[in-house]
CSV table of C-alpha atoms (C1' of nucleotides) in Angstrom, one decimal:
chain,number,residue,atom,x,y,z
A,13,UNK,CA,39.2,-43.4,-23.6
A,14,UNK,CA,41.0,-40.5,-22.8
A,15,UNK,CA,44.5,-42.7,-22.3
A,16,UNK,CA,43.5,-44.9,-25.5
A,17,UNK,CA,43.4,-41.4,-27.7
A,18,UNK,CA,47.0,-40.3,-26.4
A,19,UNK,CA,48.1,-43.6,-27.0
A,20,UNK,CA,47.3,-43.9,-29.7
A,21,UNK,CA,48.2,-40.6,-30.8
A,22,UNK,CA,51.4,-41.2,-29.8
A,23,UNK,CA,51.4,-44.4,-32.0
A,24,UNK,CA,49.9,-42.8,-35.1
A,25,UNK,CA,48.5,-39.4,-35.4
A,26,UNK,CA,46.3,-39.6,-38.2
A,27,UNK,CA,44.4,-42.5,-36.1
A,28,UNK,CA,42.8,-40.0,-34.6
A,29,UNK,CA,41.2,-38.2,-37.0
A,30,UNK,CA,38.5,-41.0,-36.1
A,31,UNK,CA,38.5,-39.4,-32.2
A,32,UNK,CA,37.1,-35.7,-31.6
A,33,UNK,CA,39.9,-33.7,-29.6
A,34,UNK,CA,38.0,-32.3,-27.1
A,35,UNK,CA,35.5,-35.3,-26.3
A,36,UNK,CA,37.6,-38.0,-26.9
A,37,UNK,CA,34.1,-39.4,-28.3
A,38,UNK,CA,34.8,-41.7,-31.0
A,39,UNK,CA,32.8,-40.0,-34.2
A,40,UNK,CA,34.1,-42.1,-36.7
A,41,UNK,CA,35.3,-40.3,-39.6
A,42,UNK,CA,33.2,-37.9,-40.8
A,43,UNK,CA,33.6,-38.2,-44.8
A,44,UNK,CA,30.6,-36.1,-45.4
A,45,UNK,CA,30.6,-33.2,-43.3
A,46,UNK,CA,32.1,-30.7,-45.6
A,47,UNK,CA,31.7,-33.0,-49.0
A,48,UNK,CA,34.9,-31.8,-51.0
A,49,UNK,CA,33.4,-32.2,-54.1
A,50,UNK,CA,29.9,-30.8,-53.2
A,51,UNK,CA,30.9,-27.1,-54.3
A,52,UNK,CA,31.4,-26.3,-58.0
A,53,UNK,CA,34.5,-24.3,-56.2
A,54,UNK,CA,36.1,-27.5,-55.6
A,55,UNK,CA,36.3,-28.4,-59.5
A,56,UNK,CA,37.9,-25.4,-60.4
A,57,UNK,CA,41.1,-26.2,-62.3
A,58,UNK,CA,43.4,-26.1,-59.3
A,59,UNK,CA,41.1,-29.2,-58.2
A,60,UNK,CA,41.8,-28.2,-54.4
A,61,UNK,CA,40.2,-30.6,-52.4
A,62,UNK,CA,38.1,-29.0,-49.2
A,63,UNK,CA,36.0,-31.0,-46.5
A,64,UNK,CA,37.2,-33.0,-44.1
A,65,UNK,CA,41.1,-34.4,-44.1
A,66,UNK,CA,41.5,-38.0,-44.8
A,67,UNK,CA,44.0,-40.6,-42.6
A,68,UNK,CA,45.9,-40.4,-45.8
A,69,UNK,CA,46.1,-36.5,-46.1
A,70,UNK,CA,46.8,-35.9,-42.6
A,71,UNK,CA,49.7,-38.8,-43.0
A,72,UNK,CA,51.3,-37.0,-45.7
A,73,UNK,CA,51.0,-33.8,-44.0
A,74,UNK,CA,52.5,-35.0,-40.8
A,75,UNK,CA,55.2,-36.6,-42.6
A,76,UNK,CA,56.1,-33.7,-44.2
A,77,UNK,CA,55.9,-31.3,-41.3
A,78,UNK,CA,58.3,-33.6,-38.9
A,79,UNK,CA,60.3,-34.0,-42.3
A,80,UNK,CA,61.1,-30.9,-43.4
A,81,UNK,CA,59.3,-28.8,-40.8
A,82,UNK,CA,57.1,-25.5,-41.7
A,83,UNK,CA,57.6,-23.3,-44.5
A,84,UNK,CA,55.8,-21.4,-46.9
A,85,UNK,CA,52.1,-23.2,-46.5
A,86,UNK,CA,51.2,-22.7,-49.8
A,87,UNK,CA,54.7,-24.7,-50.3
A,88,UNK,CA,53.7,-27.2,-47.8
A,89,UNK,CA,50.6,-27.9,-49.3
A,90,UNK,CA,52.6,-28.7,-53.0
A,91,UNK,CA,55.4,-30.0,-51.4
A,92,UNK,CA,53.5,-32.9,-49.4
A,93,UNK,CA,51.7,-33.8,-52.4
A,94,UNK,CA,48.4,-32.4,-51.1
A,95,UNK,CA,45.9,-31.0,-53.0
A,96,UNK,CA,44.7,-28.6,-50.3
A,97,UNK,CA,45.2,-25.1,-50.0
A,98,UNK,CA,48.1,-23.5,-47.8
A,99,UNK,CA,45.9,-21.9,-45.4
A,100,UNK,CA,43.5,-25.2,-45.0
A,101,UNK,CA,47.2,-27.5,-44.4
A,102,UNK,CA,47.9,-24.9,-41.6
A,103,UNK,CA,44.5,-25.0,-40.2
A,104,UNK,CA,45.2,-28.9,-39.9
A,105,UNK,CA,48.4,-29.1,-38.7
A,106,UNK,CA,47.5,-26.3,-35.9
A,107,UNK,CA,44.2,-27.7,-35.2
A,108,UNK,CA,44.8,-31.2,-35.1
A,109,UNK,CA,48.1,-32.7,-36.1
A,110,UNK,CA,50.5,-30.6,-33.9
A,111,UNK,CA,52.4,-33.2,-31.9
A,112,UNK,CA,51.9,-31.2,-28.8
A,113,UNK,CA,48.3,-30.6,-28.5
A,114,UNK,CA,46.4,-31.6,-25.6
A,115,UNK,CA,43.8,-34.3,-26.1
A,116,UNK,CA,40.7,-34.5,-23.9
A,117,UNK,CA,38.0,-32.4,-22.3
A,118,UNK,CA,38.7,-29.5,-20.5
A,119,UNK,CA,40.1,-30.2,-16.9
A,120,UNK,CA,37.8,-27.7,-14.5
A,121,UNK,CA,41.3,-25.4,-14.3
A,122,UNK,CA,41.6,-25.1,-17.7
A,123,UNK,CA,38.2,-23.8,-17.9
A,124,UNK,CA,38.4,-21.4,-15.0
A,125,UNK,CA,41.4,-20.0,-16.9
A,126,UNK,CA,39.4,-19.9,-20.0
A,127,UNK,CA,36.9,-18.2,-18.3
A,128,UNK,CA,39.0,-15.8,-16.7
A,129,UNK,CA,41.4,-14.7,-19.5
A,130,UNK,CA,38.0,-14.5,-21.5
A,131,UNK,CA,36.8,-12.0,-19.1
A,132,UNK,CA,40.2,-9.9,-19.9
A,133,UNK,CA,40.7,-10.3,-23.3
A,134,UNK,CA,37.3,-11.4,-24.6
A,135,UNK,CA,36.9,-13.2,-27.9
A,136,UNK,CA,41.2,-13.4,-28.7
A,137,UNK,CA,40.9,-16.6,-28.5
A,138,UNK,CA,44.0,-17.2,-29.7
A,139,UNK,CA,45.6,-15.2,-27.2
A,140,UNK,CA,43.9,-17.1,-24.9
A,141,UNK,CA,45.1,-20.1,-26.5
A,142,UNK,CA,48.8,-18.8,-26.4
A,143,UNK,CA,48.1,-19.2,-22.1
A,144,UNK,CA,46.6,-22.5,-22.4
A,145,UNK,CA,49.1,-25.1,-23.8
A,146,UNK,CA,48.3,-27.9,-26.2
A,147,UNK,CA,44.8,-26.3,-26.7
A,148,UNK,CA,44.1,-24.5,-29.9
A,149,UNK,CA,42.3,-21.3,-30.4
A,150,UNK,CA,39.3,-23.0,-32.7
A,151,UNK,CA,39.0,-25.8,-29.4
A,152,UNK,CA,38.5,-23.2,-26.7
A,153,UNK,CA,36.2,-20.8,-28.9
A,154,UNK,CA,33.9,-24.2,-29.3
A,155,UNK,CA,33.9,-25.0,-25.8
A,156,UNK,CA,33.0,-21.3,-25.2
A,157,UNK,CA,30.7,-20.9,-27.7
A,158,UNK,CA,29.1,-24.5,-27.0
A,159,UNK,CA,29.5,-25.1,-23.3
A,160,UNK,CA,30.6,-21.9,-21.3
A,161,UNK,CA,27.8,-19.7,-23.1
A,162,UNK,CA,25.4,-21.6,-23.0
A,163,UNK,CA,25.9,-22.1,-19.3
A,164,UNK,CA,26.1,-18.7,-18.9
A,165,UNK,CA,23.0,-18.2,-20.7
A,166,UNK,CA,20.8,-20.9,-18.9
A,167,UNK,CA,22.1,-19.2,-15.6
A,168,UNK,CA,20.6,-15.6,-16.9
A,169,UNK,CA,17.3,-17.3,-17.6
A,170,UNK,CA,17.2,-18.8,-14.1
A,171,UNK,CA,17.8,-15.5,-12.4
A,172,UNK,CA,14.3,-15.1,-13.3
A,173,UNK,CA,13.4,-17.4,-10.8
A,174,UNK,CA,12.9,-16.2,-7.3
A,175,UNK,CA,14.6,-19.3,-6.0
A,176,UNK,CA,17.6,-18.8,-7.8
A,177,UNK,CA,19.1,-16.7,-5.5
A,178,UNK,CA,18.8,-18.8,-2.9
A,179,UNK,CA,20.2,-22.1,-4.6
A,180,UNK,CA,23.1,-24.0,-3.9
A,181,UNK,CA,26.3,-23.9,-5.5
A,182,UNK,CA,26.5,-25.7,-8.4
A,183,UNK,CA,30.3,-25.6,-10.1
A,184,UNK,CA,28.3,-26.0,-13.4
A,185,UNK,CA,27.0,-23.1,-13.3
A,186,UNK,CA,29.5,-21.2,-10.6
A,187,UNK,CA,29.8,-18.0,-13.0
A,188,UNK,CA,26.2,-16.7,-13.6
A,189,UNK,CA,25.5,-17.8,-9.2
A,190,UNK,CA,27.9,-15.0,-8.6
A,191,UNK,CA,27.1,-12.7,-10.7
A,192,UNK,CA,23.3,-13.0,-10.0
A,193,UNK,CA,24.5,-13.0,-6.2
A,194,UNK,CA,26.0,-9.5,-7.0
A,195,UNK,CA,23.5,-8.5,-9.4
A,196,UNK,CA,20.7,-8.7,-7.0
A,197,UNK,CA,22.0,-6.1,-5.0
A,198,UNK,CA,20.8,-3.4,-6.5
A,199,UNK,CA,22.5,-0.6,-4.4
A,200,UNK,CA,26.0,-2.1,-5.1
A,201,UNK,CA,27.2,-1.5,-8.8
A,202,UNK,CA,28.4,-4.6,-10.0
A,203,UNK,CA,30.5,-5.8,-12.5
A,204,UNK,CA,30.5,-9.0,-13.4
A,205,UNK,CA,34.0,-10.8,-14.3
A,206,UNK,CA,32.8,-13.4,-16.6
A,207,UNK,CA,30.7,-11.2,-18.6
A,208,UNK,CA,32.9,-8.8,-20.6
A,209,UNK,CA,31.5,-8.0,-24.5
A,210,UNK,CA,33.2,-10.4,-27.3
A,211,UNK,CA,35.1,-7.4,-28.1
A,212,UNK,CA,35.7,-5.3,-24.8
A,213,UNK,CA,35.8,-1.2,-25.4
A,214,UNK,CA,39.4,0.1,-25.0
A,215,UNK,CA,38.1,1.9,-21.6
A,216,UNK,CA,36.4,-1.2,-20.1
A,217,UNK,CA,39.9,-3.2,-20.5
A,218,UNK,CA,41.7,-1.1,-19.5
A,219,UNK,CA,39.4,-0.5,-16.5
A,220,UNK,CA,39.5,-4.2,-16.1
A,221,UNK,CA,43.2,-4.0,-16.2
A,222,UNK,CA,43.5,-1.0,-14.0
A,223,UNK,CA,41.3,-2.9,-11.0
A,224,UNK,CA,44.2,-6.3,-11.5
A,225,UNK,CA,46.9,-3.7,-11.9
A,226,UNK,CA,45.6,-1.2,-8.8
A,227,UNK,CA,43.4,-4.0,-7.1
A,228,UNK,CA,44.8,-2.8,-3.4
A,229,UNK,CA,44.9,0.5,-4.0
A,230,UNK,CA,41.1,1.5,-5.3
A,231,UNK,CA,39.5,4.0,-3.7
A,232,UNK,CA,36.9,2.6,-0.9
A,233,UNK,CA,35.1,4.9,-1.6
A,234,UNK,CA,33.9,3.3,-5.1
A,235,UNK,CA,32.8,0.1,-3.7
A,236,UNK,CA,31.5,-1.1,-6.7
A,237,UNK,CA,32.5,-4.8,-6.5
A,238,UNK,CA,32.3,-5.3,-3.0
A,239,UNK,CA,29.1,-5.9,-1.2
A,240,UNK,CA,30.1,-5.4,2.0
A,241,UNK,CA,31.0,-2.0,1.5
A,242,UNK,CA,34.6,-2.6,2.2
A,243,UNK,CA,38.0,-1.8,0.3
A,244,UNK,CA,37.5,-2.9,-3.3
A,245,UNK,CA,39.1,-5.7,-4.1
A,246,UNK,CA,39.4,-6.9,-7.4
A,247,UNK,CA,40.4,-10.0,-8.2
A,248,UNK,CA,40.1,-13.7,-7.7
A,249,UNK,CA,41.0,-16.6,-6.0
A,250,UNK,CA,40.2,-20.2,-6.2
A,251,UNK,CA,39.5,-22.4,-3.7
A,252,UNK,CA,42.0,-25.2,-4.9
A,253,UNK,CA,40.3,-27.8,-2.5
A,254,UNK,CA,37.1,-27.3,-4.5
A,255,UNK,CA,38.5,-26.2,-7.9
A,256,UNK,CA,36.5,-22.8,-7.8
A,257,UNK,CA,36.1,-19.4,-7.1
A,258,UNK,CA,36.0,-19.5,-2.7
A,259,UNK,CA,34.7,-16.0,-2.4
A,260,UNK,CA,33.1,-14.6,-5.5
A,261,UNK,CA,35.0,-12.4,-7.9
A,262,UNK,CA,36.0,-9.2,-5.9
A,263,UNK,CA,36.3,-10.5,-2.8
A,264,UNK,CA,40.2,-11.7,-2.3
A,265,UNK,CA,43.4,-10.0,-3.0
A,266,UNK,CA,45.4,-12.5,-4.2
A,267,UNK,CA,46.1,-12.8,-7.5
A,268,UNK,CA,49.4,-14.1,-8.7
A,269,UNK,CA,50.8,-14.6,-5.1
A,270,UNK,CA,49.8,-18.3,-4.6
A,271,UNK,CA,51.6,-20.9,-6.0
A,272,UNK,CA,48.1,-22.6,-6.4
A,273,UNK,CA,46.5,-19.7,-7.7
A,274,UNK,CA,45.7,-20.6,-11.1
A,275,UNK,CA,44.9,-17.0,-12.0
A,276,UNK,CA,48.5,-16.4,-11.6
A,277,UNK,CA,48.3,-16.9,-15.6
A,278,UNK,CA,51.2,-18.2,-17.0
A,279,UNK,CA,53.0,-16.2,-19.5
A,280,UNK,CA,52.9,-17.2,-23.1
A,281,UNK,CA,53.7,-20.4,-23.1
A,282,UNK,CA,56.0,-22.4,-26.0
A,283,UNK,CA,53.4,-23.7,-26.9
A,284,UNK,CA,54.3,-23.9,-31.0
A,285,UNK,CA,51.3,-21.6,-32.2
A,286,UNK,CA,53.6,-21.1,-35.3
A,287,UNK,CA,52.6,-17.6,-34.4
A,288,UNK,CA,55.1,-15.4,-34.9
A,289,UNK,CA,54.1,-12.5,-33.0
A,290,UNK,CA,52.8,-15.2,-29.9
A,291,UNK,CA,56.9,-16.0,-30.3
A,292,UNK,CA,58.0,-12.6,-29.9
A,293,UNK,CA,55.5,-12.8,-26.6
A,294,UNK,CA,56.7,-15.9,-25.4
A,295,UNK,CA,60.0,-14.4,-26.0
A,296,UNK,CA,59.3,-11.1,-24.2
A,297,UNK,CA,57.8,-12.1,-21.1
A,298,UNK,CA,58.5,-15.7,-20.5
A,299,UNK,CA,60.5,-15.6,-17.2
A,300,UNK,CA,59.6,-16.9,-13.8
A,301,UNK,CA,61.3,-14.4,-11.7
A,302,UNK,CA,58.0,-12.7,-11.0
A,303,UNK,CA,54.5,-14.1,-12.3
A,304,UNK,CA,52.6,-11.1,-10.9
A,305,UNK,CA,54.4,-8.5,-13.0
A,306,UNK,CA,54.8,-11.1,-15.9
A,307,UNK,CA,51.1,-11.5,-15.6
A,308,UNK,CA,50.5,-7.6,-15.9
A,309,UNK,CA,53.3,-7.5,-18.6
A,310,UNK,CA,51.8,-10.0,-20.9
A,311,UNK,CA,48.4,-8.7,-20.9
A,312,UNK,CA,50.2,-4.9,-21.9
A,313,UNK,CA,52.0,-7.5,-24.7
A,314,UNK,CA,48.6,-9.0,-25.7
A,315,UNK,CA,47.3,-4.8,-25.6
A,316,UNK,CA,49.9,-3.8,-27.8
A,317,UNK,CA,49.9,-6.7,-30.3
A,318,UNK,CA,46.2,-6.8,-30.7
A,319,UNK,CA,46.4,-2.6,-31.2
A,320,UNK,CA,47.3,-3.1,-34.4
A,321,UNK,CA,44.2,-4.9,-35.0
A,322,UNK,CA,41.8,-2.7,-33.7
A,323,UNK,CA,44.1,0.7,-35.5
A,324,UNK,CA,41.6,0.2,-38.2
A,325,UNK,CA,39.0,0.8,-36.2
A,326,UNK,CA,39.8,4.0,-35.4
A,327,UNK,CA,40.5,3.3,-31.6
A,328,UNK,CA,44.0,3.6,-30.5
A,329,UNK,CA,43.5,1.2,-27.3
A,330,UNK,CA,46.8,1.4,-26.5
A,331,UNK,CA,47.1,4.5,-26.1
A,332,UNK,CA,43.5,4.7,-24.3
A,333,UNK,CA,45.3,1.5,-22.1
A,334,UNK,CA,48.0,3.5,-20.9
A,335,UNK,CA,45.6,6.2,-20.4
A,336,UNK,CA,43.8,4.8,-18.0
A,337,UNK,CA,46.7,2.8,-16.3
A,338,UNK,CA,47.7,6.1,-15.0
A,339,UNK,CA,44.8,7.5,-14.2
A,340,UNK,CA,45.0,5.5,-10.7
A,341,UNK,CA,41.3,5.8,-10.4
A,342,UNK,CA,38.0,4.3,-11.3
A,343,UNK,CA,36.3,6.3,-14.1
A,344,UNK,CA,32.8,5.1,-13.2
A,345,UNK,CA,31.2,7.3,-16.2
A,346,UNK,CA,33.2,4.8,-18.5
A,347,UNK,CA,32.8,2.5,-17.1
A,348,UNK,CA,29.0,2.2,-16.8
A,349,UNK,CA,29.1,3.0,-20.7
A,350,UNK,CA,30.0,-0.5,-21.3
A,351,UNK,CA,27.7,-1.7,-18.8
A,352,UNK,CA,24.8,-1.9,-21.2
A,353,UNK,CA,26.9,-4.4,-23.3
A,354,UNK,CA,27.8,-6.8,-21.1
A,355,UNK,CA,26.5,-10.2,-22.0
A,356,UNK,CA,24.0,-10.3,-19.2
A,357,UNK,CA,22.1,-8.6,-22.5
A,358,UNK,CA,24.4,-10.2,-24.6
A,359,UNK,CA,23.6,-13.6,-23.9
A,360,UNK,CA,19.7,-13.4,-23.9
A,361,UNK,CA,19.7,-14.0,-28.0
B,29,DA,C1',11.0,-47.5,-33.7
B,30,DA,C1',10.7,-43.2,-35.9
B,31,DT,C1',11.3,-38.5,-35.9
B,32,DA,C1',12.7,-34.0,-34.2
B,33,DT,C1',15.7,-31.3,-31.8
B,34,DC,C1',20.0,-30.2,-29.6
B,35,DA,C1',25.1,-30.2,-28.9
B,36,DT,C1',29.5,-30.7,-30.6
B,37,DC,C1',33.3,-29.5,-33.3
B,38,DA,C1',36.1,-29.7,-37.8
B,39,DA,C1',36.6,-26.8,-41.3
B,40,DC,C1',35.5,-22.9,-44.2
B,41,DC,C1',35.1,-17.9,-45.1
B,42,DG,C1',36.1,-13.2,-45.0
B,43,DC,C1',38.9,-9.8,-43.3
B,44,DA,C1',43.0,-7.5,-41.8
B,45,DC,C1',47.9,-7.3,-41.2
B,46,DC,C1',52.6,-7.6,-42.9
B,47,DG,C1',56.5,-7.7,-45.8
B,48,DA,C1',58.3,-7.8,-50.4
B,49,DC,C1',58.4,-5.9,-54.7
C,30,DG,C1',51.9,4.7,-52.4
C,31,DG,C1',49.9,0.5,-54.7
C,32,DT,C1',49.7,-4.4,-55.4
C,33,DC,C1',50.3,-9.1,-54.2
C,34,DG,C1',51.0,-13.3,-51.7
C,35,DG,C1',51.3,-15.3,-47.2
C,36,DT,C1',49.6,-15.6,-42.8
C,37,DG,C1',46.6,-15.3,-38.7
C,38,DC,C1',42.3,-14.5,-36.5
C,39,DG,C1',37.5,-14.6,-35.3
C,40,DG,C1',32.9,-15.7,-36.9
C,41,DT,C1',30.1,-18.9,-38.9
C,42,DT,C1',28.6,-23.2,-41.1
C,43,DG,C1',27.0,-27.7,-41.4
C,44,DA,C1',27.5,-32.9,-40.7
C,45,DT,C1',27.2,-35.9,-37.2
C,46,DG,C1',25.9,-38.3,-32.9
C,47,DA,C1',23.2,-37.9,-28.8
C,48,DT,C1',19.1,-37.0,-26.6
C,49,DA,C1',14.2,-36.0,-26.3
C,50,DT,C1',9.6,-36.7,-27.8
DNA sequence: AATATCATCAACCGCACCGAC
DNA sequence: GGTCGGTGCGGTTGATGATAT
């Protein structure tokens, strides 16, 4: 199925309006799922159509995007002979007609990157995105929202069960096993990787950042991730032969120096976001010389262009960031204070 | 077989940012 | 400095198919 959606993809885009993205499931088209005329919005005298895009829409829009490429949406939109909005053509073309998006489920990689980018930059998806290429920011929020979550969620139920502890490793459900494994040790502070708030405090991320950015170099004497008692590693490493984490999160020191090691994140890939600022990124840190700094680099790039985002919040996080990058130790008090909002609470809704 | 419930995911909505005026 | 249009992002909705009862 899988091959039969990229072939045919490759034959005629709009064919697959008929095939989900991410499933590959063939649906059928959906021409009632958002009815387009079912609003009295939709009669208003600009007679913008809403709902879901017809073969014949997303042909037009296709044709007009590899034609005269992107403009002005709102010019798009008129230009193609659509009666859509700007913002829903983008949406599209982004989500769906892009020649270079991937097509498929989720290879067990891409999801341990998901996972793992989630747990530094939490909900951004489309940063996220930016590091995943050919998936779209609305695709890996679904998957999160519908698979990884809820996985996550049935695992925090099942810690409830004596015998949890003890069960085998299951990859389905690899996340919540380790961080149950840690949680039950109650003497050991633990934080777990996966479970970082939607939107992380300033201090927590750049804690988070300061353990990858300091990993060797944390004082033993902290020993919160690390069971054993030993230095504090923090990072992780997967077991390529068996496509997950061989040693729980804070156990190995080895992130970025492995040519295997999938948490040696890319940098921003091209990966046609029609992002501007994700092209000033790509641009920015998009050399191979060095993935471990480029690693660190990007994720000070994703700090700084998401501070503009939070400024209205009131937080400068980048300037709390660098704070903390220099503080070359664990602030534990700080730390803990976003300990009551990780999504081992989080997830129990 | 009929019905209820769940899971998936495309698309919308509201908000915020940015640049131009 | 205020307004406006364009854009991007994250949260949410709701139709559909799949699965359970």
């Amino acid at each position: 199925m899988k091959l039969l959606c990229y072939l045919s993809y490759s034959i005629n885009p709009s064919l697959l309006s008929y095939i989900t993205p991410v499933s590959g499931r063939v649906v059928g088209y959906k021409l009632t799922m958002r009815k387009p005329e079912a609003s009295p919005k939709n009669n208003n005298n600009n007679k913008l159509r809403k709902g879901l895009w017809s073969p014949e829409e997303d042909d037009k829009l296709m044709n007009y995007m590899l034609n005269s490429g992107q403009g002005c949406w709102s010019d798009v939109a008129r230009n193609a002979g659509l009666q859509r909005c700007g913002k829903s053509c983008r949406l599209r073309w982004i989500n769906y007609l892009r020649p270079d998006l991937k097509r498929g489920a989720f290879s067990p990689q891409e999801e341990e990157l998901i996972i793992h980018l989630h747990s530094l930059l939490g909900n951004r998806w489309s940063q996220i995105a930016a590091r995943l290429p050919g998936r779209t920011d609305n695709e890996i929020k679904n998957f999160w929202n519908s698979t990884i979550k809820k996985r996550m969620k049935n695992n925090m139920s099942s810690t409830t069960s004596p015998n949890t502890s003890e069960s085998s490793y299951d990859p389905n459900t690899k996340d919540l096993n380790m961080a149950q494994d840690h949680h039950h040790h109650a003497d050991h502070f633990i934080m777990p990787m996966f479970n970082i708030p939607s939107s992380p405090s300033p201090s927590m991320h750049a804690t988070v950042l300061n353990m990858l950015e300091h990993g060797l170099n944390m004082p033993p004497s902290g020993g919160f991730f690390n069971s054993s008692g030993g230095p504090c590693n923090f990072s992780s490493q997967i077991d390529s032969s068996k496509g997950f984490y061989s040693g729980g999160v804070f156990e190995s020191v080895n992130i970025g120096t492995d040519q295997g090691d999938m948490y040696n994140v890319p940098p921003l890939e091209n990966v046609s976001t029609t992002s501007d600022h994700n092209l000033k990124l790509e641009s920015t840190c998009n050399t191979d010389t060095n993935h471990n700094s480029n690693y660190f680099d990007d994720i000070n790039m994703v700090n700084n262009n998401t501070n503009n985002k939070k400024a209205h919040h009131g937080v400068d996080h980048n300037n709390l960031f660098q704070e903390e990058l220099t503080m070359g130790e664990w602030d534990l008090e700080e730390l803990m204070k976003d300990v009551s909002s990780f999504p081992f609470i989080e997830f129990s809704n």
